[in-house]
Short mmCIF file of C-alpha atoms in Angstrom, two decimals:
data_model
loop_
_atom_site.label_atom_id
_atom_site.label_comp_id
_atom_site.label_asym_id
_atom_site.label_seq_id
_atom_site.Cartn_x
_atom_site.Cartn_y
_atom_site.Cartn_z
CA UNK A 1 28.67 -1.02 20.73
CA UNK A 2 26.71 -3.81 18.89
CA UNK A 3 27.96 -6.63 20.11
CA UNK A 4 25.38 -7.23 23.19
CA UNK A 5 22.62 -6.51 20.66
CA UNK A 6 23.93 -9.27 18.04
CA UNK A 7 24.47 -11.57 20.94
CA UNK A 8 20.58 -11.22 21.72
CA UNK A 9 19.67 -11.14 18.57
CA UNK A 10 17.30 -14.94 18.62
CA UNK A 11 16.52 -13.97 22.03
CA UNK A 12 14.90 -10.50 20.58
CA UNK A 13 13.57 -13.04 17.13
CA UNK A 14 12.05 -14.78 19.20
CA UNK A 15 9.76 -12.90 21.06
CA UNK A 16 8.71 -10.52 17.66
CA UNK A 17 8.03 -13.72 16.54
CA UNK A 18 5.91 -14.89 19.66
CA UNK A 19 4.00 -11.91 19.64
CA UNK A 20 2.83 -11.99 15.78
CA UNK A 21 1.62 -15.10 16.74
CA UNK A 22 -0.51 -14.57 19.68
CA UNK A 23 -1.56 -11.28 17.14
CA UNK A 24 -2.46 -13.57 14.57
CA UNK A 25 0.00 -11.25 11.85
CA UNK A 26 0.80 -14.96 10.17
CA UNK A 27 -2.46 -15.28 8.74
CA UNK A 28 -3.46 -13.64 5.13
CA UNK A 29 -5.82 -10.82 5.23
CA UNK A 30 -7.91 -10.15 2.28
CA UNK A 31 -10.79 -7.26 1.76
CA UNK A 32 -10.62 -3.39 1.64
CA UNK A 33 -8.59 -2.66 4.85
CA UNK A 34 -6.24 -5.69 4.63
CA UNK A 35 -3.29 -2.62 4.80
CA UNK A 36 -4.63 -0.81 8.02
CA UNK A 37 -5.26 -4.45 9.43
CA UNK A 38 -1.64 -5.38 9.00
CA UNK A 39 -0.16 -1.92 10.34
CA UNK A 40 -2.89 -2.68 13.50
CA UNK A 41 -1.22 -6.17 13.77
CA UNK A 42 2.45 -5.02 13.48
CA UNK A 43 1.70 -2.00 16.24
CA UNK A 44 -0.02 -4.46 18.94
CA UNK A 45 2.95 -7.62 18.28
CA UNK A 46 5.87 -4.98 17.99
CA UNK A 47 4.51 -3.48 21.50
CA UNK A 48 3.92 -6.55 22.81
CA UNK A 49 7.84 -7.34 22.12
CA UNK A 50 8.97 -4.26 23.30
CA UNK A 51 7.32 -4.91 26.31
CA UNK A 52 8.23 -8.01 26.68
CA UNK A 53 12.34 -7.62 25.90
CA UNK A 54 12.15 -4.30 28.93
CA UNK A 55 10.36 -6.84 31.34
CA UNK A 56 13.17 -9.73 30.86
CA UNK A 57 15.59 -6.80 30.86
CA UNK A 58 14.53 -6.23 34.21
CA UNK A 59 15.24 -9.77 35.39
CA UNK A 60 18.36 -10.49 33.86
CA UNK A 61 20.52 -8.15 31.64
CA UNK A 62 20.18 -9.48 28.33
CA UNK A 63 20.30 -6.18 26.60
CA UNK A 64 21.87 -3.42 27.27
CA UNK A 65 19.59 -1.27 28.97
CA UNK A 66 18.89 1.34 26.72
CA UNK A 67 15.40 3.36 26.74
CA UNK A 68 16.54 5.16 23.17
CA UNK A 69 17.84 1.72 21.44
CA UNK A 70 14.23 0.46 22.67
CA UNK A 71 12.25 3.30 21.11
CA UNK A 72 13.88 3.28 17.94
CA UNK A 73 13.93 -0.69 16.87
CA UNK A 74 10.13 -0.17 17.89
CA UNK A 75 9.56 2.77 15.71
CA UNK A 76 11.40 1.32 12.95
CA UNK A 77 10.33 -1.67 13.13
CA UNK A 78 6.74 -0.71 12.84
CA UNK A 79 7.31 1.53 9.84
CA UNK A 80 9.91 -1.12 7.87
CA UNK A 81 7.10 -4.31 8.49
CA UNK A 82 4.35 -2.20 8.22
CA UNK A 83 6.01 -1.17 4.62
CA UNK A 84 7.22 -4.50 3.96
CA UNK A 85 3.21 -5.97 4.94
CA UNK A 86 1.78 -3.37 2.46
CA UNK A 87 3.73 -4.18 -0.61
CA UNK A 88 3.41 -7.95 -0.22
CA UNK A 89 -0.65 -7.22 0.10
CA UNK A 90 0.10 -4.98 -3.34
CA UNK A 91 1.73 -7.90 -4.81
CA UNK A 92 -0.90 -10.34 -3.70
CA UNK A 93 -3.54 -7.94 -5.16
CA UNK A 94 -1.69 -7.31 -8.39
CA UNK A 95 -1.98 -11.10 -8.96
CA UNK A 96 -5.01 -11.99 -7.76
CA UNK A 97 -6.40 -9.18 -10.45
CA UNK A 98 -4.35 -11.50 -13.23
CA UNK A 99 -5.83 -14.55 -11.63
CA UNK A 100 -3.24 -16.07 -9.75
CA UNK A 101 -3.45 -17.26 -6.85
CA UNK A 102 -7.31 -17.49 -6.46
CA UNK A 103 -9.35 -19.80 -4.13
CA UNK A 104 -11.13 -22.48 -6.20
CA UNK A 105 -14.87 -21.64 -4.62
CA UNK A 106 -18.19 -23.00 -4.88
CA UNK A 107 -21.53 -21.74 -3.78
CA UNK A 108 -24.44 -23.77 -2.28
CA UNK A 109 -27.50 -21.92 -3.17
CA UNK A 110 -28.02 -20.34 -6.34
CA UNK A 111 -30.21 -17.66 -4.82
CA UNK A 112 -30.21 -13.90 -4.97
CA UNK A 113 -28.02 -14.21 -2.13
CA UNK A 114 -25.66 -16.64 -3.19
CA UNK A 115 -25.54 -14.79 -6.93
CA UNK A 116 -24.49 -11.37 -5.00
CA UNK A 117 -21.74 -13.46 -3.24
CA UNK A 118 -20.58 -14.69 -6.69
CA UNK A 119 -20.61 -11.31 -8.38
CA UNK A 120 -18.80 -9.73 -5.82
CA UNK A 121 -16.07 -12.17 -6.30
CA UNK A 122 -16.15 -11.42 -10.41
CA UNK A 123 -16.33 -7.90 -9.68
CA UNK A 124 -13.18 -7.68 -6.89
CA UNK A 125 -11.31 -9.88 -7.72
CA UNK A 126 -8.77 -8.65 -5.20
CA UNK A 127 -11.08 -10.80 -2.41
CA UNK A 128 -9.05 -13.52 -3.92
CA UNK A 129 -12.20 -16.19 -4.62
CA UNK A 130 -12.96 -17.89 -8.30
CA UNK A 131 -16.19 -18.91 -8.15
CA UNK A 132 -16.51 -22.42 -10.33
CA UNK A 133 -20.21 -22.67 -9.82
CA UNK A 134 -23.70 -23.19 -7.48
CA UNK A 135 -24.91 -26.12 -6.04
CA UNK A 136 -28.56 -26.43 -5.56
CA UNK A 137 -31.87 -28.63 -6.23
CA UNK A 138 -32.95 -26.34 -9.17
CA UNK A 139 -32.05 -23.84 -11.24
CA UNK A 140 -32.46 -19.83 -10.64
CA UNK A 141 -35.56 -18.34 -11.80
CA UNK A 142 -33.34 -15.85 -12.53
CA UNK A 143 -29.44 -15.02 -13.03
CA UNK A 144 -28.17 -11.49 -12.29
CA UNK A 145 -26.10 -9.43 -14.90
CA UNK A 146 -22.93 -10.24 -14.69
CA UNK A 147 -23.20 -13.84 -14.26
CA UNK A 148 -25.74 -14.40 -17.61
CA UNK A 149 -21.86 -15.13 -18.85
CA UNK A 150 -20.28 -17.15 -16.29
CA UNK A 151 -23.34 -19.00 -13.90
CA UNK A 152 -22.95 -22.60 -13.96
CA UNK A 153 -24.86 -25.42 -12.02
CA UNK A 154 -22.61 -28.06 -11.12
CA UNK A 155 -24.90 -30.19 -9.78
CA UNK A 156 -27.24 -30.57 -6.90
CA UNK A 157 -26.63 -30.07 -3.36
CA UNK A 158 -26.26 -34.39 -2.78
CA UNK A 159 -23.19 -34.12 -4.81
CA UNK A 160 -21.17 -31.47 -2.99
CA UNK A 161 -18.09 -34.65 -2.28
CA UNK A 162 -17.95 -35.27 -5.78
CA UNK A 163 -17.87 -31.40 -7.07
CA UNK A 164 -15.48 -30.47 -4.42
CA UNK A 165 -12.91 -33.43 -5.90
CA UNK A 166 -13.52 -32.48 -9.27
CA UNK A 167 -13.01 -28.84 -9.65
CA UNK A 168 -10.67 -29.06 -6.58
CA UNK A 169 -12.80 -26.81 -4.04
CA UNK A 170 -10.96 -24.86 -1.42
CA UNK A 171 -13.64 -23.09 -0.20
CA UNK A 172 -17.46 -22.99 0.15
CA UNK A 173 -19.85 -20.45 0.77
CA UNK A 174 -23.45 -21.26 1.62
CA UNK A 175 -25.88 -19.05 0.62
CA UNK A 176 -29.12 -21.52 1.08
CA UNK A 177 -31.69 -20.95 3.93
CA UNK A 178 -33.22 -24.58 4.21
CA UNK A 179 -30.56 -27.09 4.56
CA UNK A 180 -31.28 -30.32 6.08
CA UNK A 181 -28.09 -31.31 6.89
#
């Protein structure tokens, strides 16, 4: 029979939903091992419900009580969002690669430093940065490589308000040692 499932269906929707929150599985992972991040986030919230549902079960009988019912939704549940997690990362990767999507980035410091944070977001793209430009008081002695192309100074470090409206920043990296403020 189904029915008593169905019937505590939000009950069950809620508490998988709970538990990816207190897991943090809502927020976006980027980097090499976004995949085995996610599948480590759906394992601890999906055991976390599970738990959860057989402790309430135990106070009042919401669900049928059922060790085999319990065992499978976990198991499948694990493998269908853990599937479901890895081709949305795919997707996200796939169009990060064609440049959509891409956090609008600047870098204060045009250093060695903040040049090998810059190339690294050229190189993987998949990191899901575009890096506009550097802020800083002067210009590199030197550029590396791959950015002879693409290095830009916006400006100096006073005008980091005014950059961030223009190029419509969403994210900063700061590479430079000797900030006063």
């Amino acid at each position: 029979q189904i029915e008593p499932y169905l019937a505590a269906y939000w009950f069950v929707l809620l508490i998988v939903m709970g538990s990816f929150f207190v897991f943090q599985g809502y927020q976006s992972r980027r980097g090499f091992l976004a995949g085995i991040d996610e599948c480590v986030v759906v394992i601890k919230a999906m055991s976390l419900s599970i738990l959860l549902i057989v402790t309430f079960n135990f106070v009042t009988q919401i669900i049928p009580s059922s060790r085999g019912v319990f065992v499978n939704f976990w198991l499948v549940a694990i493998v269908v969002l853990s599937c479901f997690r890895m081709a949305i990362i795919r997707i996200e990767r796939f169009s990060f690669t064609r440049g959509i999507g891409l956090k609008k980035t600047l870098i204060i410091g045009a250093d060695s430093v903040g040049q090998d944070i810059a190339e690294r977001m050229y190189l993987i793209p998949s990191l899901g940065y575009c890096c506009m430009g550097f802020l800083d008081d002067a210009p590199p002695e030197e550029i590396h490589f791959h950015l002879t192309d693409r290095f830009q100074l916006l400006g100096n470090i006073e005008q980091v308000q005014l950059v961030c409206l223009e190029y419509g920043i969403e994210s900063i990296f700061i590479s430079k040692r000797d900030l006063s403020r």
